[in-house]
Amino acid sequence: MSTAYIFLSIFKPVTILFFCYIISSVSSVAIDTQHLDKRLNVPASYVAAPYYPTPHGGWVADWSESYRKAALLVANMTLAEKANITCGSGYDMGRCVGNSGSAPRLGLPQLCLQDSALGIRNSDHNTAFPAGITVGATWDKSLMYARGVALGAEFRGKGINVFLGPTVGPLGRKPRGGRNWEGFGADPVLQAVGGALTVQGVQEQGVIATIKHYILNEQEMYRMYSIAQPGYSSNIDDRTIHELYLWPFAEGIKAGVGSVMAAYNAVNGSACSQNSYLLNGILKDELGFQGFVMSDWLAQISGVPSALAGLDMSMPGDGLVPLLGDSYWMYELSRAVLNGSVPVDRLNDMVTRIVAAWYQMGQDKDYPPPNFSTNTQDATGPLYPGALFSPSGVVNEFVDVQDGHAAVARNISRDAITMLKNVNNTLPLSTNSSLKIFGTDAQKNSNGINSCSDQGCDKGTLGMGWGSGTARYPYLDSPMDAISSKASNVKYYNTDTFPSGLTASSGDIALVFINADSGENYITVEGNPGDRTTAGLNAWHNGDTLLKNAAATYSTVIVIVHTVGPILLEEWIDLPSVKAVLFAHLPGQEAGQSLASVLFGDVSPSGHLPYTIPHNESESPASVGLVYFELGQPQDTYTEGLYIDYRYFNAHSIKPRYAFGHGLSYTTFSFSDAIITAVTSLTSIPPARPAKGSTPTYSTAIPPASEAYWPANFNRIWRYLYSWLEKSDADAAAAVASTSSYVYPAGYSNTQKPGPPAGGAQGGNPALWDVAYTVSVTVTNTGNFSGRAVVQGYVQFPAGISYDTPVIQLRDFAKTETLAKGESEVLTLSFTRKDLSVWDTVQQNWVVPNVGGDYTIWVGEASDTLTLGCKTASLGCQSGLVSPA
């Protein structure tokens, strides 16, 4: 979402109307945006090569019936109807955050597109689920899927066609990155599994999922193109983008995702929304993506170039500046087709992809229309708030879609809680303990749980970050609510400053709540413009000082942290009084009972860190720091390559404060009887890819100009975006096509390609998912509490290969059911061809670097406690080994 949204979110309708009046006075002034699609220089060797044309959709068998239906509909559309489908109707021009055009003559409705990845944004009677980072901390595939199912049910219940989630980019390369918390963790496999299971759960409810943000939008500052400056360029090599950042997108596409959102930034100098190598080459050809690509809101920076490069839908439809009634597409796309600059073939594919996704989810059958408004909480109001003069009507029907989903949210919040430290079994607590609780994070925001637009403040319990990736709370079960209901002797100090003169009594236990927040760039909170700039990785609100003062007063201090990501703990973690530390991440609406159930021992903590916690920021490579203002285009160059998070720490033999995957329990577990089984014999490169199937065919003749004429006596809404042209404009455009030809980009071709060898199906060559080995292990509860164990499987490549590889890389994980004392469960991890491959930049394919070589598959509870290893050459497993990291 863009900076424009916060303006529209905060100010009253009358202010918006005044804004519209002011900008109307300059709407006739030409705004020069032609420079935006001109590339600036990036460091040598970072190339965004041209890749044309856009591959046609429909060649994958799983989508063939949907494409057949779509082709029948599209073949009967006029030019204006086709252009209308590909573009939003404009900022605030409908009930939803995004509202596509429609073809009512043919029964195709306007599509409602709505945030967010953790719940329905700016709505009511919906669940505010835990954030993605919290879901990742559960390491529980069943909960990842259950959340997706619940999200899909709620979005469908509100009449939303397109769910703008899940978020798998940013990956978390930058610990200070503002939106890391929307994803599942700083590892491509953890991120990929969370994303794919969310896609599966959502789309099984008939809702189109949108995997985002494609790609390398790893920080918030300077992400957007503007009149003054282009967005930053993420400069990356081919191997790194394939092995890290594309991995979650490939898994989402394999899961059949219907939409992909292009990010704001540039990659290797070319904006994501018109980067033909990323959209045409990798996404639609190599990864076989069959759905449609939409822009992030106001991320489109050109008309014809973005269409040729593979963008299919412009959101919200406006040009660079919203509410001017201008668009790069809509009427301009009609003009571009008539004058021959956008081939009819490209327009047909754009429309067919959108309509096919609608059919693929079964939305042609009894799908409800929107019954809410993202613009107001009133029952009635303007139907088109972005217009100066708008008809009014019912905009909110207050449909309750929660349907017991609080239980799913609570289970995630509980099972994500990660215990970092627990000296002498300080936890769990007795309900009779004398508890002194400190920190405003323990209680709800006194101004109201939804008093800050898009959660754009850090007041009270931190249940989510801020920005478009949020939802309104239907209620907030705060820690104080739950602790007070369970414990009989509680005193709460609702302050982030330790009370002067306070003394401890014998037996007192201090619970100190601290947090760290971040979010999207269009809101600045306490000096942080999305990314964590002001406090760095430290706790907010002087949390370190509060903790140190509490530790100087009380002999037993328990720390509870709500955070968007890693924070630095060094000022207090080793103080003798600090006996236990719990990371509760971002729990959404269920922050209270989930925490209390762990604090008082109803359940044992079973969460594990989805990122590394360093001793200090200097332990990470300098290249993952934030990029600040630069003249021209800011450059963010990925010189660290494959080495982010635990990969970097391991490569440089740096022992962090807490390793990726770390998490303690009230009980203990043993891993035994490991068995490795060879399943599929591997070759150096995968078998030849399947050939593409047939795709819809249409006439490529430019349609008559009359198909774009304004209909007679049409009642136009001011500033609403339409695809029609005045008759004189349409005729003039058609005349251009017969007298001149458009100068296409370098490397442009209109000849369809057979596709690269790494492709062949959704996600890539299907052989990449052939299981090469499985490892089964018996997990036994050897302690005195019931609990759940997480089994993490990492691959270590053979020594002596010609490729530089990280020491270990996560490739699969599983979580037991609750095991009572002495109980066991056998878990099985799978390792695919892709898991054992590297991306070869010369062969442009996934390569097993040493067929028959001795890979080690490490199994353990965290990335630094891997003492069970299985060898692929000997098919033997051994416990009691020295962890490789």
PDB file of C-alpha atoms in Angstrom, residues 238-454:
ATOM      1  CA  ASP A 238      20.946 -15.365 -10.324  1.00  0.00           C
ATOM      2  CA  ARG A 239      21.844 -18.151  -7.913  1.00  0.00           C
ATOM      3  CA  THR A 240      20.913 -16.226  -4.768  1.00  0.00           C
ATOM      4  CA  ILE A 241      17.500 -15.185  -6.047  1.00  0.00           C
ATOM      5  CA  HIS A 242      16.715 -18.783  -7.006  1.00  0.00           C
ATOM      6  CA  GLU A 243      17.959 -20.515  -3.862  1.00  0.00           C
ATOM      7  CA  LEU A 244      16.606 -18.025  -1.327  1.00  0.00           C
ATOM      8  CA  TYR A 245      14.054 -15.468  -2.416  1.00  0.00           C
ATOM      9  CA  LEU A 246      12.224 -17.317  -5.205  1.00  0.00           C
ATOM     10  CA  TRP A 247      11.893 -20.520  -3.202  1.00  0.00           C
ATOM     11  CA  PRO A 248       8.704 -19.488  -1.312  1.00  0.00           C
ATOM     12  CA  PHE A 249       7.106 -18.138  -4.487  1.00  0.00           C
ATOM     13  CA  ALA A 250       7.819 -21.387  -6.315  1.00  0.00           C
ATOM     14  CA  GLU A 251       6.113 -23.368  -3.556  1.00  0.00           C
ATOM     15  CA  GLY A 252       3.113 -21.050  -3.601  1.00  0.00           C
ATOM     16  CA  ILE A 253       2.803 -21.461  -7.360  1.00  0.00           C
ATOM     17  CA  LYS A 254       3.110 -25.225  -7.009  1.00  0.00           C
ATOM     18  CA  ALA A 255       0.188 -24.995  -4.576  1.00  0.00           C
ATOM     19  CA  GLY A 256      -1.833 -23.378  -7.388  1.00  0.00           C
ATOM     20  CA  VAL A 257      -1.936 -19.777  -6.199  1.00  0.00           C
ATOM     21  CA  GLY A 258      -4.215 -17.651  -8.345  1.00  0.00           C
ATOM     22  CA  SER A 259      -2.467 -14.303  -8.092  1.00  0.00           C
ATOM     23  CA  VAL A 260       0.964 -12.799  -7.531  1.00  0.00           C
ATOM     24  CA  MET A 261       1.528  -9.204  -6.433  1.00  0.00           C
ATOM     25  CA  ALA A 262       4.472  -7.356  -7.967  1.00  0.00           C
ATOM     26  CA  ALA A 263       6.459  -5.290  -5.466  1.00  0.00           C
ATOM     27  CA  TYR A 264       7.234  -1.566  -5.450  1.00  0.00           C
ATOM     28  CA  ASN A 265      11.012  -1.717  -5.795  1.00  0.00           C
ATOM     29  CA  ALA A 266      13.266  -2.422  -8.736  1.00  0.00           C
ATOM     30  CA  VAL A 267      15.402  -5.517  -9.215  1.00  0.00           C
ATOM     31  CA  ASN A 268      18.711  -5.031 -11.005  1.00  0.00           C
ATOM     32  CA  GLY A 269      17.499  -1.632 -12.123  1.00  0.00           C
ATOM     33  CA  SER A 270      14.091  -2.626 -13.530  1.00  0.00           C
ATOM     34  CA  ALA A 271      10.879  -1.972 -11.597  1.00  0.00           C
ATOM     35  CA  CYS A 272       9.184  -5.177 -10.449  1.00  0.00           C
ATOM     36  CA  SER A 273       5.889  -4.185 -12.061  1.00  0.00           C
ATOM     37  CA  GLN A 274       7.520  -4.100 -15.504  1.00  0.00           C
ATOM     38  CA  ASN A 275      10.527  -6.356 -15.132  1.00  0.00           C
ATOM     39  CA  SER A 276      10.077  -8.744 -18.040  1.00  0.00           C
ATOM     40  CA  TYR A 277      12.756 -11.139 -16.798  1.00  0.00           C
ATOM     41  CA  LEU A 278      11.000 -11.534 -13.441  1.00  0.00           C
ATOM     42  CA  LEU A 279       7.405 -11.610 -14.703  1.00  0.00           C
ATOM     43  CA  ASN A 280       7.642 -13.247 -18.113  1.00  0.00           C
ATOM     44  CA  GLY A 281      10.826 -15.241 -17.753  1.00  0.00           C
ATOM     45  CA  ILE A 282      10.915 -16.576 -14.215  1.00  0.00           C
ATOM     46  CA  LEU A 283       7.353 -16.319 -12.950  1.00  0.00           C
ATOM     47  CA  LYS A 284       5.278 -17.292 -15.973  1.00  0.00           C
ATOM     48  CA  ASP A 285       7.722 -19.467 -17.886  1.00  0.00           C
ATOM     49  CA  GLU A 286      10.200 -21.090 -15.510  1.00  0.00           C
ATOM     50  CA  LEU A 287       7.750 -21.339 -12.592  1.00  0.00           C
ATOM     51  CA  GLY A 288       4.721 -21.993 -14.791  1.00  0.00           C
ATOM     52  CA  PHE A 289       2.480 -19.482 -13.028  1.00  0.00           C
ATOM     53  CA  GLN A 290      -1.044 -19.743 -14.467  1.00  0.00           C
ATOM     54  CA  GLY A 291      -2.834 -16.961 -12.595  1.00  0.00           C
ATOM     55  CA  PHE A 292      -2.593 -13.196 -12.940  1.00  0.00           C
ATOM     56  CA  VAL A 293       0.016 -10.685 -11.805  1.00  0.00           C
ATOM     57  CA  MET A 294      -1.270  -7.556 -10.116  1.00  0.00           C
ATOM     58  CA  SER A 295       0.682  -4.480  -9.147  1.00  0.00           C
ATOM     59  CA  ASP A 296       1.021  -3.434  -5.553  1.00  0.00           C
ATOM     60  CA  TRP A 297      -1.043  -0.308  -4.949  1.00  0.00           C
ATOM     61  CA  LEU A 298       0.323   2.477  -7.183  1.00  0.00           C
ATOM     62  CA  ALA A 299       3.396   0.371  -8.035  1.00  0.00           C
ATOM     63  CA  GLN A 300       2.655   0.500 -11.773  1.00  0.00           C
ATOM     64  CA  ILE A 301       4.864   3.138 -13.382  1.00  0.00           C
ATOM     65  CA  SER A 302       4.015   2.831 -17.084  1.00  0.00           C
ATOM     66  CA  GLY A 303       1.332   1.677 -19.472  1.00  0.00           C
ATOM     67  CA  VAL A 304       2.636  -0.188 -22.506  1.00  0.00           C
ATOM     68  CA  PRO A 305       5.955  -1.380 -20.990  1.00  0.00           C
ATOM     69  CA  SER A 306       4.248  -2.941 -17.981  1.00  0.00           C
ATOM     70  CA  ALA A 307       1.736  -4.753 -20.200  1.00  0.00           C
ATOM     71  CA  LEU A 308       4.472  -6.152 -22.438  1.00  0.00           C
ATOM     72  CA  ALA A 309       6.533  -7.169 -19.402  1.00  0.00           C
ATOM     73  CA  GLY A 310       3.771  -9.368 -18.000  1.00  0.00           C
ATOM     74  CA  LEU A 311       1.646  -7.276 -15.634  1.00  0.00           C
ATOM     75  CA  ASP A 312      -1.991  -8.397 -15.903  1.00  0.00           C
ATOM     76  CA  MET A 313      -3.903  -6.200 -13.447  1.00  0.00           C
ATOM     77  CA  SER A 314      -3.273  -2.636 -12.313  1.00  0.00           C
ATOM     78  CA  MET A 315      -4.240  -1.803  -8.757  1.00  0.00           C
ATOM     79  CA  PRO A 316      -5.966   0.294  -7.663  1.00  0.00           C
ATOM     80  CA  GLY A 317      -6.032   1.531 -11.270  1.00  0.00           C
ATOM     81  CA  ASP A 318      -4.867   5.109 -10.811  1.00  0.00           C
ATOM     82  CA  GLY A 319      -1.729   6.513 -12.332  1.00  0.00           C
ATOM     83  CA  LEU A 320       1.145   7.780 -10.231  1.00  0.00           C
ATOM     84  CA  VAL A 321      -1.096  10.109  -8.215  1.00  0.00           C
ATOM     85  CA  PRO A 322      -4.485   8.784  -7.049  1.00  0.00           C
ATOM     86  CA  LEU A 323      -7.828  10.573  -7.278  1.00  0.00           C
ATOM     87  CA  LEU A 324      -6.995  12.485 -10.444  1.00  0.00           C
ATOM     88  CA  GLY A 325      -9.057  10.209 -12.644  1.00  0.00           C
ATOM     89  CA  ASP A 326      -5.898   9.270 -14.528  1.00  0.00           C
ATOM     90  CA  SER A 327      -4.726   5.760 -15.295  1.00  0.00           C
ATOM     91  CA  TYR A 328      -1.907   4.037 -17.141  1.00  0.00           C
ATOM     92  CA  TRP A 329      -4.463   1.488 -18.325  1.00  0.00           C
ATOM     93  CA  MET A 330      -8.287   1.508 -18.525  1.00  0.00           C
ATOM     94  CA  TYR A 331      -8.998   3.979 -21.352  1.00  0.00           C
ATOM     95  CA  GLU A 332      -5.272   4.211 -22.087  1.00  0.00           C
ATOM     96  CA  LEU A 333      -5.073   0.454 -22.550  1.00  0.00           C
ATOM     97  CA  SER A 334      -7.975   0.629 -24.986  1.00  0.00           C
ATOM     98  CA  ARG A 335      -6.074   3.336 -26.834  1.00  0.00           C
ATOM     99  CA  ALA A 336      -2.840   1.305 -26.781  1.00  0.00           C
ATOM    100  CA  VAL A 337      -4.542  -1.712 -28.333  1.00  0.00           C
ATOM    101  CA  LEU A 338      -6.226   0.386 -30.997  1.00  0.00           C
ATOM    102  CA  ASN A 339      -2.997   2.122 -31.964  1.00  0.00           C
ATOM    103  CA  GLY A 340      -1.108  -1.182 -32.060  1.00  0.00           C
ATOM    104  CA  SER A 341       1.361  -0.587 -29.234  1.00  0.00           C
ATOM    105  CA  VAL A 342      -0.098  -3.341 -27.014  1.00  0.00           C
ATOM    106  CA  PRO A 343      -0.708  -6.451 -29.097  1.00  0.00           C
ATOM    107  CA  VAL A 344      -4.232  -7.859 -28.945  1.00  0.00           C
ATOM    108  CA  ASP A 345      -2.620 -11.179 -28.079  1.00  0.00           C
ATOM    109  CA  ARG A 346      -1.181  -9.687 -24.864  1.00  0.00           C
ATOM    110  CA  LEU A 347      -4.502  -8.117 -23.838  1.00  0.00           C
ATOM    111  CA  ASN A 348      -6.326 -11.393 -24.434  1.00  0.00           C
ATOM    112  CA  ASP A 349      -3.858 -13.267 -22.236  1.00  0.00           C
ATOM    113  CA  MET A 350      -4.162 -10.672 -19.460  1.00  0.00           C
ATOM    114  CA  VAL A 351      -7.915 -10.960 -19.382  1.00  0.00           C
ATOM    115  CA  THR A 352      -7.956 -14.730 -19.771  1.00  0.00           C
ATOM    116  CA  ARG A 353      -5.620 -15.184 -16.820  1.00  0.00           C
ATOM    117  CA  ILE A 354      -7.910 -13.112 -14.579  1.00  0.00           C
ATOM    118  CA  VAL A 355     -11.095 -14.822 -15.706  1.00  0.00           C
ATOM    119  CA  ALA A 356      -9.481 -18.277 -15.489  1.00  0.00           C
ATOM    120  CA  ALA A 357      -8.524 -17.639 -11.860  1.00  0.00           C
ATOM    121  CA  TRP A 358     -12.153 -16.697 -11.166  1.00  0.00           C
ATOM    122  CA  TYR A 359     -13.309 -19.973 -12.672  1.00  0.00           C
ATOM    123  CA  GLN A 360     -10.497 -21.973 -11.053  1.00  0.00           C
ATOM    124  CA  MET A 361     -11.810 -21.087  -7.589  1.00  0.00           C
ATOM    125  CA  GLY A 362     -15.417 -21.755  -8.575  1.00  0.00           C
ATOM    126  CA  GLN A 363     -16.437 -18.143  -8.093  1.00  0.00           C
ATOM    127  CA  ASP A 364     -18.909 -18.409 -10.962  1.00  0.00           C
ATOM    128  CA  LYS A 365     -21.100 -20.523  -8.659  1.00  0.00           C
ATOM    129  CA  ASP A 366     -23.060 -18.769  -5.898  1.00  0.00           C
ATOM    130  CA  TYR A 367     -20.238 -16.524  -4.755  1.00  0.00           C
ATOM    131  CA  PRO A 368     -21.456 -13.728  -2.452  1.00  0.00           C
ATOM    132  CA  PRO A 369     -20.914 -10.057  -3.339  1.00  0.00           C
ATOM    133  CA  PRO A 370     -19.097  -7.757  -0.890  1.00  0.00           C
ATOM    134  CA  ASN A 371     -21.140  -6.985   2.222  1.00  0.00           C
ATOM    135  CA  PHE A 372     -18.734  -4.618   3.987  1.00  0.00           C
ATOM    136  CA  SER A 373     -16.893  -1.367   3.357  1.00  0.00           C
ATOM    137  CA  THR A 374     -13.203  -0.840   3.924  1.00  0.00           C
ATOM    138  CA  ASN A 375     -13.847   2.920   3.865  1.00  0.00           C
ATOM    139  CA  THR A 376     -16.283   3.422   6.737  1.00  0.00           C
ATOM    140  CA  GLN A 377     -17.820   1.682   9.722  1.00  0.00           C
ATOM    141  CA  ASP A 378     -21.199   3.276   9.017  1.00  0.00           C
ATOM    142  CA  ALA A 379     -24.065   1.232   7.613  1.00  0.00           C
ATOM    143  CA  THR A 380     -24.688   3.691   4.790  1.00  0.00           C
ATOM    144  CA  GLY A 381     -22.511   6.144   2.957  1.00  0.00           C
ATOM    145  CA  PRO A 382     -21.018   7.079  -0.395  1.00  0.00           C
ATOM    146  CA  LEU A 383     -20.696   4.164  -2.770  1.00  0.00           C
ATOM    147  CA  TYR A 384     -17.621   5.783  -4.329  1.00  0.00           C
ATOM    148  CA  PRO A 385     -15.888   7.797  -1.583  1.00  0.00           C
ATOM    149  CA  GLY A 386     -13.105   8.881  -3.905  1.00  0.00           C
ATOM    150  CA  ALA A 387     -15.545  10.821  -6.057  1.00  0.00           C
ATOM    151  CA  LEU A 388     -16.519  14.369  -5.215  1.00  0.00           C
ATOM    152  CA  PHE A 389     -20.144  13.577  -5.941  1.00  0.00           C
ATOM    153  CA  SER A 390     -21.166  10.008  -5.251  1.00  0.00           C
ATOM    154  CA  PRO A 391     -24.467   8.202  -4.923  1.00  0.00           C
ATOM    155  CA  SER A 392     -25.059   6.790  -1.461  1.00  0.00           C
ATOM    156  CA  GLY A 393     -26.466   3.534  -0.236  1.00  0.00           C
ATOM    157  CA  VAL A 394     -25.887   0.585   2.067  1.00  0.00           C
ATOM    158  CA  VAL A 395     -22.178  -0.113   2.333  1.00  0.00           C
ATOM    159  CA  ASN A 396     -21.914  -2.248   5.495  1.00  0.00           C
ATOM    160  CA  GLU A 397     -24.092  -5.190   6.413  1.00  0.00           C
ATOM    161  CA  PHE A 398     -22.014  -6.188   9.465  1.00  0.00           C
ATOM    162  CA  VAL A 399     -21.868  -9.877   8.623  1.00  0.00           C
ATOM    163  CA  ASP A 400     -20.209 -11.907  11.395  1.00  0.00           C
ATOM    164  CA  VAL A 401     -17.684 -14.293   9.853  1.00  0.00           C
ATOM    165  CA  GLN A 402     -15.748 -15.303  12.992  1.00  0.00           C
ATOM    166  CA  ASP A 403     -17.459 -18.705  13.322  1.00  0.00           C
ATOM    167  CA  GLY A 404     -15.309 -19.995  16.162  1.00  0.00           C
ATOM    168  CA  HIS A 405     -12.020 -19.102  14.497  1.00  0.00           C
ATOM    169  CA  ALA A 406     -10.795 -17.596  17.764  1.00  0.00           C
ATOM    170  CA  ALA A 407      -9.850 -21.132  18.781  1.00  0.00           C
ATOM    171  CA  VAL A 408      -7.525 -21.430  15.780  1.00  0.00           C
ATOM    172  CA  ALA A 409      -6.005 -18.045  16.591  1.00  0.00           C
ATOM    173  CA  ARG A 410      -5.564 -18.972  20.257  1.00  0.00           C
ATOM    174  CA  ASN A 411      -3.910 -22.291  19.447  1.00  0.00           C
ATOM    175  CA  ILE A 412      -1.405 -20.550  17.179  1.00  0.00           C
ATOM    176  CA  SER A 413      -0.640 -17.816  19.701  1.00  0.00           C
ATOM    177  CA  ARG A 414      -0.120 -20.435  22.421  1.00  0.00           C
ATOM    178  CA  ASP A 415       1.979 -22.875  20.405  1.00  0.00           C
ATOM    179  CA  ALA A 416       4.181 -20.097  19.032  1.00  0.00           C
ATOM    180  CA  ILE A 417       5.343 -18.938  22.473  1.00  0.00           C
ATOM    181  CA  THR A 418       9.080 -19.543  22.498  1.00  0.00           C
ATOM    182  CA  MET A 419      10.911 -20.042  25.771  1.00  0.00           C
ATOM    183  CA  LEU A 420      14.486 -18.844  25.420  1.00  0.00           C
ATOM    184  CA  LYS A 421      15.574 -19.260  29.031  1.00  0.00           C
ATOM    185  CA  ASN A 422      14.229 -20.945  32.157  1.00  0.00           C
ATOM    186  CA  VAL A 423      16.716 -21.098  35.026  1.00  0.00           C
ATOM    187  CA  ASN A 424      16.008 -23.747  37.661  1.00  0.00           C
ATOM    188  CA  ASN A 425      12.530 -24.382  36.253  1.00  0.00           C
ATOM    189  CA  THR A 426      11.276 -20.984  37.358  1.00  0.00           C
ATOM    190  CA  LEU A 427       8.404 -21.529  34.980  1.00  0.00           C
ATOM    191  CA  PRO A 428       5.671 -22.619  35.177  1.00  0.00           C
ATOM    192  CA  LEU A 429       4.286 -20.390  37.914  1.00  0.00           C
ATOM    193  CA  SER A 430       1.868 -21.245  40.669  1.00  0.00           C
ATOM    194  CA  THR A 431      -1.455 -19.426  40.568  1.00  0.00           C
ATOM    195  CA  ASN A 432      -0.736 -18.493  44.200  1.00  0.00           C
ATOM    196  CA  SER A 433       2.469 -16.653  43.338  1.00  0.00           C
ATOM    197  CA  SER A 434       2.846 -12.998  44.312  1.00  0.00           C
ATOM    198  CA  LEU A 435       3.093 -11.368  40.895  1.00  0.00           C
ATOM    199  CA  LYS A 436       4.207  -7.816  40.179  1.00  0.00           C
ATOM    200  CA  ILE A 437       3.612  -6.928  36.559  1.00  0.00           C
ATOM    201  CA  PHE A 438       5.307  -4.076  34.725  1.00  0.00           C
ATOM    202  CA  GLY A 439       5.005  -2.609  31.246  1.00  0.00           C
ATOM    203  CA  THR A 440       2.235  -1.041  29.198  1.00  0.00           C
ATOM    204  CA  ASP A 441       2.499  -3.978  26.801  1.00  0.00           C
ATOM    205  CA  ALA A 442       0.664  -6.141  29.355  1.00  0.00           C
ATOM    206  CA  GLN A 443      -2.636  -4.270  28.957  1.00  0.00           C
ATOM    207  CA  LYS A 444      -4.861  -3.008  26.164  1.00  0.00           C
ATOM    208  CA  ASN A 445      -4.378   0.444  24.671  1.00  0.00           C
ATOM    209  CA  SER A 446      -6.326   2.729  26.995  1.00  0.00           C
ATOM    210  CA  ASN A 447      -7.396   4.857  24.021  1.00  0.00           C
ATOM    211  CA  GLY A 448      -9.091   1.860  22.432  1.00  0.00           C
ATOM    212  CA  ILE A 449      -7.799  -1.282  20.801  1.00  0.00           C
ATOM    213  CA  ASN A 450      -8.533   0.082  17.308  1.00  0.00           C
ATOM    214  CA  SER A 451      -7.894   3.750  18.032  1.00  0.00           C
ATOM    215  CA  CYS A 452      -4.869   3.932  15.711  1.00  0.00           C
ATOM    216  CA  SER A 453      -5.591   3.620  12.001  1.00  0.00           C
ATOM    217  CA  ASP A 454      -4.027   0.445  10.596  1.00  0.00           C
TER     218      ASP A 454
END
